[in-house]
JSON list of C-alpha atoms in Angstrom, two decimals:
[
{"chain": "A", "resi": 1, "resn": "UNK", "atom": "CA", "xyz": [-6.28, -4.98, 2.73]},
{"chain": "A", "resi": 2, "resn": "UNK", "atom": "CA", "xyz": [-4.15, -8.01, 2.12]},
{"chain": "A", "resi": 3, "resn": "UNK", "atom": "CA", "xyz": [-5.63, -10.99, 0.33]},
{"chain": "A", "resi": 4, "resn": "UNK", "atom": "CA", "xyz": [-4.14, -14.47, 0.38]},
{"chain": "A", "resi": 5, "resn": "UNK", "atom": "CA", "xyz": [-3.39, -16.55, -2.70]},
{"chain": "A", "resi": 6, "resn": "UNK", "atom": "CA", "xyz": [-6.89, -18.03, -2.44]},
{"chain": "A", "resi": 7, "resn": "UNK", "atom": "CA", "xyz": [-8.54, -14.58, -2.41]},
{"chain": "A", "resi": 8, "resn": "UNK", "atom": "CA", "xyz": [-9.39, -14.69, 1.28]},
{"chain": "A", "resi": 9, "resn": "UNK", "atom": "CA", "xyz": [-8.93, -11.44, 3.19]},
{"chain": "A", "resi": 10, "resn": "UNK", "atom": "CA", "xyz": [-6.02, -11.88, 5.61]},
{"chain": "A", "resi": 11, "resn": "UNK", "atom": "CA", "xyz": [-5.85, -8.39, 7.12]},
{"chain": "A", "resi": 12, "resn": "UNK", "atom": "CA", "xyz": [-7.05, -4.81, 6.85]},
{"chain": "A", "resi": 13, "resn": "UNK", "atom": "CA", "xyz": [-5.71, -1.62, 8.39]},
{"chain": "A", "resi": 14, "resn": "UNK", "atom": "CA", "xyz": [-5.99, 2.15, 8.33]},
{"chain": "A", "resi": 15, "resn": "UNK", "atom": "CA", "xyz": [-3.33, 4.82, 8.57]},
{"chain": "A", "resi": 16, "resn": "UNK", "atom": "CA", "xyz": [-2.40, 5.30, 12.26]},
{"chain": "A", "resi": 17, "resn": "UNK", "atom": "CA", "xyz": [0.61, 7.57, 11.85]},
{"chain": "A", "resi": 18, "resn": "UNK", "atom": "CA", "xyz": [-0.95, 10.53, 13.68]},
{"chain": "A", "resi": 19, "resn": "UNK", "atom": "CA", "xyz": [-2.92, 8.46, 16.21]},
{"chain": "A", "resi": 20, "resn": "UNK", "atom": "CA", "xyz": [0.13, 6.42, 17.22]},
{"chain": "A", "resi": 21, "resn": "UNK", "atom": "CA", "xyz": [2.73, 9.17, 16.71]},
{"chain": "A", "resi": 22, "resn": "UNK", "atom": "CA", "xyz": [4.58, 6.60, 14.60]},
{"chain": "A", "resi": 23, "resn": "UNK", "atom": "CA", "xyz": [6.01, 7.58, 11.22]},
{"chain": "A", "resi": 24, "resn": "UNK", "atom": "CA", "xyz": [5.90, 3.95, 10.07]},
{"chain": "A", "resi": 25, "resn": "UNK", "atom": "CA", "xyz": [2.23, 3.36, 10.93]},
{"chain": "A", "resi": 26, "resn": "UNK", "atom": "CA", "xyz": [1.00, 3.60, 7.34]},
{"chain": "A", "resi": 27, "resn": "UNK", "atom": "CA", "xyz": [-2.01, 1.42, 6.54]},
{"chain": "A", "resi": 28, "resn": "UNK", "atom": "CA", "xyz": [0.10, -0.71, 4.19]},
{"chain": "A", "resi": 29, "resn": "UNK", "atom": "CA", "xyz": [2.72, -1.50, 6.83]},
{"chain": "A", "resi": 30, "resn": "UNK", "atom": "CA", "xyz": [0.11, -2.35, 9.47]},
{"chain": "A", "resi": 31, "resn": "UNK", "atom": "CA", "xyz": [-1.84, -4.56, 7.05]},
{"chain": "A", "resi": 32, "resn": "UNK", "atom": "CA", "xyz": [1.34, -6.39, 5.97]},
{"chain": "A", "resi": 33, "resn": "UNK", "atom": "CA", "xyz": [2.28, -7.03, 9.60]},
{"chain": "A", "resi": 34, "resn": "UNK", "atom": "CA", "xyz": [-1.18, -8.36, 10.43]},
{"chain": "A", "resi": 35, "resn": "UNK", "atom": "CA", "xyz": [-1.29, -10.52, 7.30]},
{"chain": "A", "resi": 36, "resn": "UNK", "atom": "CA", "xyz": [2.11, -12.04, 8.05]},
{"chain": "A", "resi": 37, "resn": "UNK", "atom": "CA", "xyz": [0.81, -13.05, 11.47]},
{"chain": "A", "resi": 38, "resn": "UNK", "atom": "CA", "xyz": [-2.01, -15.12, 9.94]},
{"chain": "A", "resi": 39, "resn": "UNK", "atom": "CA", "xyz": [-0.63, -16.19, 6.53]},
{"chain": "A", "resi": 40, "resn": "UNK", "atom": "CA", "xyz": [1.48, -19.01, 7.88]},
{"chain": "A", "resi": 41, "resn": "UNK", "atom": "CA", "xyz": [4.70, -18.53, 5.89]},
{"chain": "A", "resi": 42, "resn": "UNK", "atom": "CA", "xyz": [6.69, -16.68, 8.55]},
{"chain": "A", "resi": 43, "resn": "UNK", "atom": "CA", "xyz": [7.22, -13.14, 7.27]},
{"chain": "A", "resi": 44, "resn": "UNK", "atom": "CA", "xyz": [6.76, -14.01, 3.61]},
{"chain": "A", "resi": 45, "resn": "UNK", "atom": "CA", "xyz": [3.52, -13.02, 1.91]},
{"chain": "A", "resi": 46, "resn": "UNK", "atom": "CA", "xyz": [4.13, -15.20, -1.14]},
{"chain": "A", "resi": 47, "resn": "UNK", "atom": "CA", "xyz": [1.12, -15.18, -3.44]},
{"chain": "A", "resi": 48, "resn": "UNK", "atom": "CA", "xyz": [-0.59, -12.38, -1.51]},
{"chain": "A", "resi": 49, "resn": "UNK", "atom": "CA", "xyz": [-1.99, -9.12, -2.89]},
{"chain": "A", "resi": 50, "resn": "UNK", "atom": "CA", "xyz": [-2.19, -5.74, -1.16]},
{"chain": "A", "resi": 51, "resn": "UNK", "atom": "CA", "xyz": [-5.14, -3.57, -2.22]},
{"chain": "A", "resi": 52, "resn": "UNK", "atom": "CA", "xyz": [-5.04, 0.13, -1.25]},
{"chain": "A", "resi": 53, "resn": "UNK", "atom": "CA", "xyz": [-6.63, 3.43, -2.20]},
{"chain": "A", "resi": 54, "resn": "UNK", "atom": "CA", "xyz": [-3.43, 5.38, -2.88]},
{"chain": "A", "resi": 55, "resn": "UNK", "atom": "CA", "xyz": [-0.17, 4.39, -4.57]},
{"chain": "A", "resi": 56, "resn": "UNK", "atom": "CA", "xyz": [2.27, 3.26, -1.87]},
{"chain": "A", "resi": 57, "resn": "UNK", "atom": "CA", "xyz": [5.22, 5.43, -0.84]},
{"chain": "A", "resi": 58, "resn": "UNK", "atom": "CA", "xyz": [8.85, 4.25, -0.96]},
{"chain": "A", "resi": 59, "resn": "UNK", "atom": "CA", "xyz": [8.73, 2.81, 2.57]},
{"chain": "A", "resi": 60, "resn": "UNK", "atom": "CA", "xyz": [5.57, 0.82, 1.87]},
{"chain": "A", "resi": 61, "resn": "UNK", "atom": "CA", "xyz": [6.75, -0.32, -1.58]},
{"chain": "A", "resi": 62, "resn": "UNK", "atom": "CA", "xyz": [10.00, -1.47, 0.04]},
{"chain": "A", "resi": 63, "resn": "UNK", "atom": "CA", "xyz": [7.99, -3.44, 2.59]},
{"chain": "A", "resi": 64, "resn": "UNK", "atom": "CA", "xyz": [6.04, -5.09, -0.24]},
{"chain": "A", "resi": 65, "resn": "UNK", "atom": "CA", "xyz": [9.31, -6.18, -1.80]},
{"chain": "A", "resi": 66, "resn": "UNK", "atom": "CA", "xyz": [10.76, -7.31, 1.53]},
{"chain": "A", "resi": 67, "resn": "UNK", "atom": "CA", "xyz": [7.66, -9.36, 2.33]},
{"chain": "A", "resi": 68, "resn": "UNK", "atom": "CA", "xyz": [7.81, -11.01, -1.11]},
{"chain": "A", "resi": 69, "resn": "UNK", "atom": "CA", "xyz": [4.24, -9.84, -1.80]},
{"chain": "A", "resi": 70, "resn": "UNK", "atom": "CA", "xyz": [3.03, -10.98, -5.21]},
{"chain": "A", "resi": 71, "resn": "UNK", "atom": "CA", "xyz": [1.06, -7.89, -6.20]},
{"chain": "A", "resi": 72, "resn": "UNK", "atom": "CA", "xyz": [-0.25, -4.48, -5.25]},
{"chain": "A", "resi": 73, "resn": "UNK", "atom": "CA", "xyz": [-3.46, -3.00, -6.62]},
{"chain": "A", "resi": 74, "resn": "UNK", "atom": "CA", "xyz": [-4.17, 0.67, -5.95]},
{"chain": "A", "resi": 75, "resn": "UNK", "atom": "CA", "xyz": [-6.70, 3.27, -6.97]},
{"chain": "A", "resi": 76, "resn": "UNK", "atom": "CA", "xyz": [-5.17, 6.73, -7.20]},
{"chain": "A", "resi": 77, "resn": "UNK", "atom": "CA", "xyz": [-1.68, 7.57, -8.41]},
{"chain": "A", "resi": 78, "resn": "UNK", "atom": "CA", "xyz": [0.47, 9.67, -6.05]},
{"chain": "A", "resi": 79, "resn": "UNK", "atom": "CA", "xyz": [2.48, 12.06, -8.25]},
{"chain": "A", "resi": 80, "resn": "UNK", "atom": "CA", "xyz": [4.47, 13.51, -5.31]},
{"chain": "A", "resi": 81, "resn": "UNK", "atom": "CA", "xyz": [5.64, 10.42, -3.42]},
{"chain": "A", "resi": 82, "resn": "UNK", "atom": "CA", "xyz": [4.40, 7.35, -5.28]},
{"chain": "A", "resi": 83, "resn": "UNK", "atom": "CA", "xyz": [6.87, 4.47, -5.44]},
{"chain": "A", "resi": 84, "resn": "UNK", "atom": "CA", "xyz": [5.02, 2.05, -7.70]},
{"chain": "A", "resi": 85, "resn": "UNK", "atom": "CA", "xyz": [5.52, 3.95, -10.93]},
{"chain": "A", "resi": 86, "resn": "UNK", "atom": "CA", "xyz": [4.84, 7.65, -10.34]},
{"chain": "A", "resi": 87, "resn": "UNK", "atom": "CA", "xyz": [8.04, 9.07, -8.83]},
{"chain": "A", "resi": 88, "resn": "UNK", "atom": "CA", "xyz": [9.94, 5.85, -8.14]},
{"chain": "A", "resi": 89, "resn": "UNK", "atom": "CA", "xyz": [9.27, 2.24, -9.06]},
{"chain": "A", "resi": 90, "resn": "UNK", "atom": "CA", "xyz": [10.58, 0.40, -6.04]},
{"chain": "A", "resi": 91, "resn": "UNK", "atom": "CA", "xyz": [8.03, -2.39, -6.44]},
{"chain": "A", "resi": 92, "resn": "UNK", "atom": "CA", "xyz": [9.10, -3.41, -9.93]},
{"chain": "A", "resi": 93, "resn": "UNK", "atom": "CA", "xyz": [12.76, -2.38, -10.06]},
{"chain": "A", "resi": 94, "resn": "UNK", "atom": "CA", "xyz": [14.11, -4.12, -6.98]},
{"chain": "A", "resi": 95, "resn": "UNK", "atom": "CA", "xyz": [16.75, -6.75, -7.75]},
{"chain": "A", "resi": 96, "resn": "UNK", "atom": "CA", "xyz": [15.52, -8.66, -4.70]},
{"chain": "A", "resi": 97, "resn": "UNK", "atom": "CA", "xyz": [11.90, -9.31, -5.71]},
{"chain": "A", "resi": 98, "resn": "UNK", "atom": "CA", "xyz": [9.50, -7.80, -8.22]},
{"chain": "A", "resi": 99, "resn": "UNK", "atom": "CA", "xyz": [5.95, -6.97, -7.18]},
{"chain": "A", "resi": 100, "resn": "UNK", "atom": "CA", "xyz": [3.26, -6.92, -9.86]},
{"chain": "A", "resi": 101, "resn": "UNK", "atom": "CA", "xyz": [1.66, -3.45, -9.96]},
{"chain": "A", "resi": 102, "resn": "UNK", "atom": "CA", "xyz": [-1.84, -2.59, -11.08]},
{"chain": "A", "resi": 103, "resn": "UNK", "atom": "CA", "xyz": [-2.47, 1.11, -10.56]},
{"chain": "A", "resi": 104, "resn": "UNK", "atom": "CA", "xyz": [-5.21, 3.55, -11.41]},
{"chain": "A", "resi": 105, "resn": "UNK", "atom": "CA", "xyz": [-8.02, 1.14, -10.57]},
{"chain": "A", "resi": 106, "resn": "UNK", "atom": "CA", "xyz": [-11.06, 3.38, -9.94]},
{"chain": "A", "resi": 107, "resn": "UNK", "atom": "CA", "xyz": [-8.65, 6.33, -10.03]},
{"chain": "A", "resi": 108, "resn": "UNK", "atom": "CA", "xyz": [-11.32, 9.08, -10.08]},
{"chain": "A", "resi": 109, "resn": "UNK", "atom": "CA", "xyz": [-13.38, 7.53, -7.30]},
{"chain": "A", "resi": 110, "resn": "UNK", "atom": "CA", "xyz": [-10.35, 6.93, -5.10]},
{"chain": "A", "resi": 111, "resn": "UNK", "atom": "CA", "xyz": [-9.04, 10.43, -5.76]},
{"chain": "A", "resi": 112, "resn": "UNK", "atom": "CA", "xyz": [-12.37, 11.93, -4.67]},
{"chain": "A", "resi": 113, "resn": "UNK", "atom": "CA", "xyz": [-12.41, 9.78, -1.56]},
{"chain": "A", "resi": 114, "resn": "UNK", "atom": "CA", "xyz": [-8.91, 10.90, -0.61]},
{"chain": "A", "resi": 115, "resn": "UNK", "atom": "CA", "xyz": [-9.64, 14.59, -1.26]},
{"chain": "A", "resi": 116, "resn": "UNK", "atom": "CA", "xyz": [-12.79, 14.38, 0.88]},
{"chain": "A", "resi": 117, "resn": "UNK", "atom": "CA", "xyz": [-10.86, 12.71, 3.70]},
{"chain": "A", "resi": 118, "resn": "UNK", "atom": "CA", "xyz": [-7.79, 14.96, 3.68]},
{"chain": "A", "resi": 119, "resn": "UNK", "atom": "CA", "xyz": [-9.35, 18.33, 2.84]},
{"chain": "A", "resi": 120, "resn": "UNK", "atom": "CA", "xyz": [-10.46, 19.21, 6.40]},
{"chain": "A", "resi": 121, "resn": "UNK", "atom": "CA", "xyz": [-7.16, 17.88, 7.80]},
{"chain": "A", "resi": 122, "resn": "UNK", "atom": "CA", "xyz": [-4.83, 20.02, 5.70]},
{"chain": "A", "resi": 123, "resn": "UNK", "atom": "CA", "xyz": [-4.33, 23.74, 6.06]},
{"chain": "A", "resi": 124, "resn": "UNK", "atom": "CA", "xyz": [-3.12, 24.02, 2.44]},
{"chain": "A", "resi": 125, "resn": "UNK", "atom": "CA", "xyz": [-6.44, 22.65, 1.13]}
]
């Protein structure tokens, strides 16, 4: 979900990568696109916050930087592909724009939610 500077929800999305056969259809990307359409500052999401269950990947963290998003808040850390502090820190190390990162919020609960969701979808458990 993307929240505006006033705390109002601007957009929400879910991962549609498989459904749309689109490698860029991550929930973060779709939510940023939808929020930009209603925020009123062209493509810039100045003052806005993205809230997600899992630490964004490099593509999504790059989009946060590109959109000039103020902050990202996420639940579970992603030790394999996370780009907001786990593997990379695209959000905070970009010379273009720095995104405030608050990770590990409700980490255990989000981790359980993700395991429950992905377990039947993955052959490797």
